């Protein structure tokens, strides 16, 4: 059966998606994170990763790093929508600067004995992960790097007795002498 | 009292609020009292500089403040209590956000130590209104209150205007602190709206305009919001370029409807000539409009062959729905001034005679025509008569939402900006009556008419009582078709004429209702009675509820059917049942 028509335009446009990392400098005041998150949920934007902390406490500035996915038009919208929020100072698209460094920290708990234990230690060494807690049957590794390195490490730990993971989300900064 | 009692800037939070209103030149506040705002009401009682207009429902206060703001260019101010007072404000706040109307809403809140405890009449006002405002604040310390209030006025009225909420807990209203008058440092340094357009972009725009063969100017509510100056500059630009001009629903009046270059409104129920001109143009100058989906029709078929210039104060409006070639971020008035100057200095009026000939052919289709009827009042005819009989008077029009709103936009000619108040972005039924209250408060001697629908008017009809109390002689002109006409139209066109719950069953007797409220009720049934009744309405210096009985099943045309482009409009004379069915069946595949 034919569905009824509509006077809205129900077709979606499907442009290819891109992933961008945005650095957002905000006034650190109550509710500012809720505003940012509310913008994303309210307008249907994606958040792949979100990291926030006060960075200059005399000036009450916080830096939010958001990794998001969308069509080029949506990414541009996200930046404009963030920028027009009252407590937002600046929005920088780290992906467009072409020279940004991105890091994430993860703590990875692995449980096991025998060969698995030895193999986990060997891989941790190869990934420059540090042991920050150990018992006779477990390790907690600390690893930093870009997100794909961390994901790869976690994948390798899975068959060796991965118990749980805690990731910080991405922090990003540009190379060179200039600040944002 | 305290040792600081000699300092005139030492006062309670409640006193600060009233003082800040006075310092910002506020003469009227629309509000409704309750436990969490009693200290403020006590201050209002003890002064006479700010007049408080008591509404009958907080939503009414919000829309009244919107009407007040849009007809004056000043911010509208609202005062409501915590909990239900605040939640009742959500609709007008959202309405004002969508239509960029400056509102400052002060809400009472439970005392700070009770916040988060589910206290009586507590709600998370800042959380609830966050997506409904341009910005909002919860003030926990009385010494922050002056700064926040001043910032609130600044944020509401500058940049792209919008509603703001200041939530003030009751203990902060009672507490004593230091007030200061408005100063620059009250505003977030991170908030710096851009007013002046980039000179290089303006040059690029002028180059496009100067070489246009088939240009069009498409203006919107941003021109109105920018102030009367912007409308004057727009008129001068039309004069200097000789270009045709159309506008959105929100932009009506910026260019006079009687002007030679006026094409009428564009969009879903716009004129054929406006939409065809948009579709076939080679250069489009969009000023203070935002390519909304009711305007563009299908975006992938929207004005396919044109270079687009877009002037807007809000960078997020650029490239949101339609990709433009020359964006210019800035205040419409400011940018239009610069653009005009460069155009006059560097360009000549392009020769677009052939384009005007083409437009004349589209105009000749007479897309707003309707067949005359001597037995029943057609709604289009009623608006036309209302327009003719109020011509030359100092008139302000508000509307509700539905067919009557579209007919008002099509058939009432606006010569000046700030004369037309309608809910465009949110489409809020119940907007028009309280908005008329607000307009009449600002313009006590003007003729203020709410063009209403029988369904919409019932959403905020209680504000008749406000009009009576404050002797506001508003005129509620109901196009009574005994249907939610616009819903019925969609059901007829899109849902196989299954009129599910769109009949206005059990309508009240509006004349008796008027009487019960202490206003005047009038009625017209026949075209022959209409003029006399309208004249009577105009002559009465009290609130009037006019029950204009119109044809029940009239539909609003022309119309861009679903999923269609601007050049595929359905015109009234073509809108036979078969043609309509065919035009709308194409949309089925889209669902
Ligand atoms: C608050 C609200 N609820 C529902 C709607 C959906 N709606 C749009 S128009 C309309 C019917 C309006 O009927 P009426 O006021 O009689 O106007 P008419 O179309 O008959 O002129 C409805 C229900 C709306 N716009 N606003
Ligand atoms: Mg109706």
Short mmCIF file of N, CA and C and ligand atoms in Angstrom, two decimals, chain B residues 401-404 427 429 453-456 459 481 483-487, ligand 1:
data_model
loop_
_atom_site.label_atom_id
_atom_site.label_comp_id
_atom_site.label_asym_id
_atom_site.label_seq_id
_atom_site.Cartn_x
_atom_site.Cartn_y
_atom_site.Cartn_z
N UNK B 401 -1.88 30.56 14.20
CA UNK B 401 -1.20 29.71 13.22
C UNK B 401 -2.21 28.84 12.48
N UNK B 402 -2.09 28.82 11.17
CA UNK B 402 -2.99 28.01 10.36
C UNK B 402 -3.23 28.69 9.03
N UNK B 403 -4.32 28.30 8.39
CA UNK B 403 -4.66 28.88 7.08
C UNK B 403 -4.83 30.39 7.19
N UNK B 404 -5.52 30.83 8.24
CA UNK B 404 -5.79 32.26 8.39
C UNK B 404 -4.50 33.07 8.41
N UNK B 427 5.68 28.20 14.88
CA UNK B 427 4.29 27.99 14.46
C UNK B 427 3.39 27.72 15.65
N UNK B 429 0.27 28.02 17.76
CA UNK B 429 -1.12 28.41 17.93
C UNK B 429 -1.25 29.04 19.32
N UNK B 453 -7.70 32.05 14.20
CA UNK B 453 -8.48 30.90 13.76
C UNK B 453 -9.33 30.43 14.93
N UNK B 454 -10.41 29.73 14.61
CA UNK B 454 -11.32 29.30 15.66
C UNK B 454 -10.66 28.33 16.64
N UNK B 455 -9.70 27.54 16.15
CA UNK B 455 -9.02 26.60 17.05
C UNK B 455 -7.91 27.29 17.83
N UNK B 456 -7.05 28.01 17.12
CA UNK B 456 -5.91 28.66 17.77
C UNK B 456 -6.33 29.58 18.90
N UNK B 459 -6.57 28.60 22.47
CA UNK B 459 -5.40 28.19 23.25
C UNK B 459 -4.97 29.23 24.28
N UNK B 481 -13.78 28.95 10.48
CA UNK B 481 -14.17 27.94 9.48
C UNK B 481 -14.57 26.62 10.14
N UNK B 483 -13.00 24.52 11.59
CA UNK B 483 -12.02 23.45 11.41
C UNK B 483 -10.66 23.94 11.85
N UNK B 484 -9.81 23.00 12.21
CA UNK B 484 -8.37 23.29 12.20
C UNK B 484 -8.02 23.23 10.72
N UNK B 485 -8.27 24.35 10.06
CA UNK B 485 -8.26 24.34 8.60
C UNK B 485 -6.97 23.83 8.00
N UNK B 486 -5.85 24.24 8.55
CA UNK B 486 -4.57 23.83 7.95
C UNK B 486 -4.36 22.33 8.11
N UNK B 487 -4.80 21.79 9.24
CA UNK B 487 -4.69 20.36 9.45
C UNK B 487 -5.62 19.63 8.48
C1 LIG C 1 0.37 24.66 19.77
C2 LIG C 1 0.14 24.02 18.45
N1 LIG C 1 -0.45 22.82 18.37
C3 LIG C 1 -0.69 22.25 17.17
C4 LIG C 1 -0.32 22.87 16.01
C5 LIG C 1 -0.58 22.21 14.66
N2 LIG C 1 -1.51 23.04 13.87
C6 LIG C 1 -1.10 23.88 12.90
S1 LIG C 1 -2.34 24.74 12.21
C7 LIG C 1 -3.49 23.96 13.15
C8 LIG C 1 -4.94 24.26 13.02
C9 LIG C 1 -5.26 25.68 13.29
O1 LIG C 1 -6.65 25.85 13.25
P1 LIG C 1 -7.30 27.28 13.30
O2 LIG C 1 -6.72 28.06 14.40
O3 LIG C 1 -8.78 27.14 13.31
O4 LIG C 1 -6.80 27.94 11.95
P2 LIG C 1 -7.24 27.64 10.43
O5 LIG C 1 -6.16 26.79 9.85
O6 LIG C 1 -8.55 26.98 10.46
O7 LIG C 1 -7.28 28.98 9.80
C10 LIG C 1 -2.87 23.04 14.00
C11 LIG C 1 -3.58 22.15 14.95
C12 LIG C 1 0.32 24.13 16.14
N3 LIG C 1 0.75 24.80 15.07
N4 LIG C 1 0.51 24.69 17.36
#
